[in-house]
């Protein structure tokens, strides 16, 4: 009886291992554009930016849109991908072409993300892991 329990337990553990490895590979959720903006202009920029990205790409990556408002210069808007700043620009408080600016930023960020992904694929990581380079 103990042999039967041990056999069943070993079969369950062996069957569960590939599923666990597959789950670890798919744990990261993708497609998020996080809104860390504060002002009305920042929220509008985020809305147009995210709308353009959703319309033109698969969103198999995550981005963070941050804003640091300044009374004198306007708002400093940055877009980050894997903790790297891909886009940084001051938006004046009276932006009349905010939609065009956000659309251009989305196109630029999309191209930069593609470039970064290609660089990672072509990186030689035989001796060091990607985060150790």
Short mmCIF file of C-alpha atoms in Angstrom, two decimals:
data_model
loop_
_atom_site.label_atom_id
_atom_site.label_comp_id
_atom_site.label_asym_id
_atom_site.label_seq_id
_atom_site.Cartn_x
_atom_site.Cartn_y
_atom_site.Cartn_z
CA UNK A 1 0.00 0.00 0.00
CA UNK A 2 2.85 2.37 0.84
CA UNK A 3 4.48 1.55 -2.50
CA UNK A 4 1.25 2.47 -4.29
CA UNK A 5 1.06 5.83 -2.46
CA UNK A 6 4.71 6.55 -3.23
CA UNK A 7 4.18 5.66 -6.90
CA UNK A 8 1.10 7.89 -7.16
CA UNK A 9 2.91 10.75 -5.46
CA UNK A 10 5.91 10.46 -7.77
CA UNK A 11 3.63 10.37 -10.84
CA UNK A 12 1.80 13.48 -9.67
CA UNK A 13 5.06 15.32 -9.06
CA UNK A 14 6.44 14.29 -12.44
CA UNK A 15 3.25 15.35 -14.23
CA UNK A 16 3.15 18.70 -12.44
CA UNK A 17 6.71 19.75 -13.28
CA UNK A 18 6.24 20.73 -16.96
CA UNK A 19 3.13 22.69 -16.10
CA UNK A 20 4.98 24.57 -13.38
CA UNK A 21 7.83 25.42 -15.74
CA UNK A 22 5.34 26.62 -18.34
CA UNK A 23 3.54 28.76 -15.75
CA UNK A 24 6.82 30.39 -14.70
CA UNK A 25 7.53 31.36 -18.30
CA UNK A 26 4.10 32.92 -18.68
CA UNK A 27 3.85 34.66 -15.31
CA UNK A 28 4.57 38.12 -16.65
CA UNK A 29 1.45 39.92 -17.82
CA UNK A 30 1.87 42.17 -20.82
CA UNK A 31 -0.11 44.89 -22.52
CA UNK A 32 -0.32 47.40 -19.67
CA UNK A 33 0.18 51.13 -20.10
CA UNK A 34 0.30 52.49 -16.56
CA UNK A 35 -0.99 56.04 -16.04
CA UNK A 36 1.10 57.92 -13.45
CA UNK A 37 0.05 61.36 -14.65
CA UNK A 38 -1.31 64.04 -12.35
CA UNK A 39 -2.70 67.01 -14.24
CA UNK A 40 -5.44 67.35 -16.84
CA UNK A 41 -2.86 67.79 -19.60
CA UNK A 42 -1.04 64.66 -18.45
CA UNK A 43 -4.25 62.63 -18.44
CA UNK A 44 -5.16 63.87 -21.92
CA UNK A 45 -1.67 63.03 -23.18
CA UNK A 46 -1.98 59.53 -21.69
CA UNK A 47 -5.41 59.02 -23.26
CA UNK A 48 -4.25 59.96 -26.78
CA UNK A 49 -0.95 58.11 -26.37
CA UNK A 50 -2.56 54.87 -25.18
CA UNK A 51 -5.30 55.11 -27.80
CA UNK A 52 -2.71 55.36 -30.58
CA UNK A 53 -0.63 52.46 -29.24
CA UNK A 54 -3.65 50.21 -28.86
CA UNK A 55 -4.66 50.97 -32.44
CA UNK A 56 -1.24 50.39 -34.00
CA UNK A 57 0.50 47.61 -32.05
CA UNK A 58 -0.08 44.26 -30.36
CA UNK A 59 0.96 45.63 -26.95
CA UNK A 60 3.16 42.68 -26.00
CA UNK A 61 5.06 44.96 -23.63
CA UNK A 62 4.39 47.18 -20.62
CA UNK A 63 4.88 50.93 -20.41
CA UNK A 64 4.67 53.55 -17.67
CA UNK A 65 3.66 57.14 -18.47
CA UNK A 66 4.85 59.53 -15.76
CA UNK A 67 4.30 63.23 -15.32
CA UNK A 68 6.04 65.81 -13.19
CA UNK A 69 4.07 69.08 -13.34
CA UNK A 70 5.93 72.37 -13.09
CA UNK A 71 4.22 75.76 -12.78
CA UNK A 72 6.85 77.51 -14.85
CA UNK A 73 7.70 75.04 -17.63
CA UNK A 74 4.55 72.94 -17.89
CA UNK A 75 4.58 69.20 -17.38
CA UNK A 76 7.53 66.89 -17.89
CA UNK A 77 6.11 63.71 -19.41
CA UNK A 78 8.21 60.55 -19.61
CA UNK A 79 7.45 57.12 -21.01
CA UNK A 80 9.39 54.18 -19.57
CA UNK A 81 9.93 50.66 -20.90
CA UNK A 82 11.74 48.19 -18.61
CA UNK A 83 12.89 51.07 -16.39
CA UNK A 84 14.47 52.86 -19.35
CA UNK A 85 13.16 56.26 -20.43
CA UNK A 86 12.15 56.13 -24.09
CA UNK A 87 10.43 59.49 -24.32
CA UNK A 88 10.85 62.70 -22.34
CA UNK A 89 9.33 66.05 -23.22
CA UNK A 90 8.00 69.19 -21.56
CA UNK A 91 4.39 69.93 -22.45
CA UNK A 92 3.44 73.59 -21.96
CA UNK A 93 0.23 74.29 -20.01
CA UNK A 94 -1.61 75.62 -23.06
CA UNK A 95 -0.94 72.81 -25.50
CA UNK A 96 -3.11 73.18 -28.56
CA UNK A 97 -1.58 70.27 -30.45
CA UNK A 98 -1.61 67.76 -27.63
CA UNK A 99 -3.18 64.97 -29.68
CA UNK A 100 -0.58 65.28 -32.44
CA UNK A 101 2.21 65.31 -29.86
CA UNK A 102 0.84 62.18 -28.16
CA UNK A 103 0.41 60.37 -31.49
CA UNK A 104 3.98 61.22 -32.50
CA UNK A 105 5.21 60.06 -29.08
CA UNK A 106 3.33 56.76 -29.44
CA UNK A 107 4.88 56.13 -32.85
CA UNK A 108 8.35 56.96 -31.54
CA UNK A 109 7.96 54.75 -28.47
CA UNK A 110 6.66 51.86 -30.57
CA UNK A 111 9.75 52.04 -32.81
CA UNK A 112 12.06 52.27 -29.79
CA UNK A 113 10.45 49.21 -28.17
CA UNK A 114 10.93 47.25 -31.40
CA UNK A 115 14.59 48.34 -31.53
CA UNK A 116 15.18 47.32 -27.90
CA UNK A 117 13.58 43.92 -28.45
CA UNK A 118 15.74 43.31 -31.53
CA UNK A 119 18.86 44.30 -29.60
CA UNK A 120 17.97 41.83 -26.85
CA UNK A 121 17.47 39.04 -29.36
CA UNK A 122 20.83 39.73 -30.99
CA UNK A 123 22.72 40.07 -27.72
CA UNK A 124 25.37 37.45 -27.06
CA UNK A 125 24.47 35.99 -23.66
CA UNK A 126 26.59 32.84 -23.64
CA UNK A 127 28.66 33.89 -20.62
CA UNK A 128 26.47 36.46 -18.87
CA UNK A 129 22.75 36.82 -18.46
CA UNK A 130 21.02 39.84 -20.01
CA UNK A 131 20.70 41.73 -16.72
CA UNK A 132 24.41 41.20 -15.92
CA UNK A 133 25.67 43.01 -19.01
#
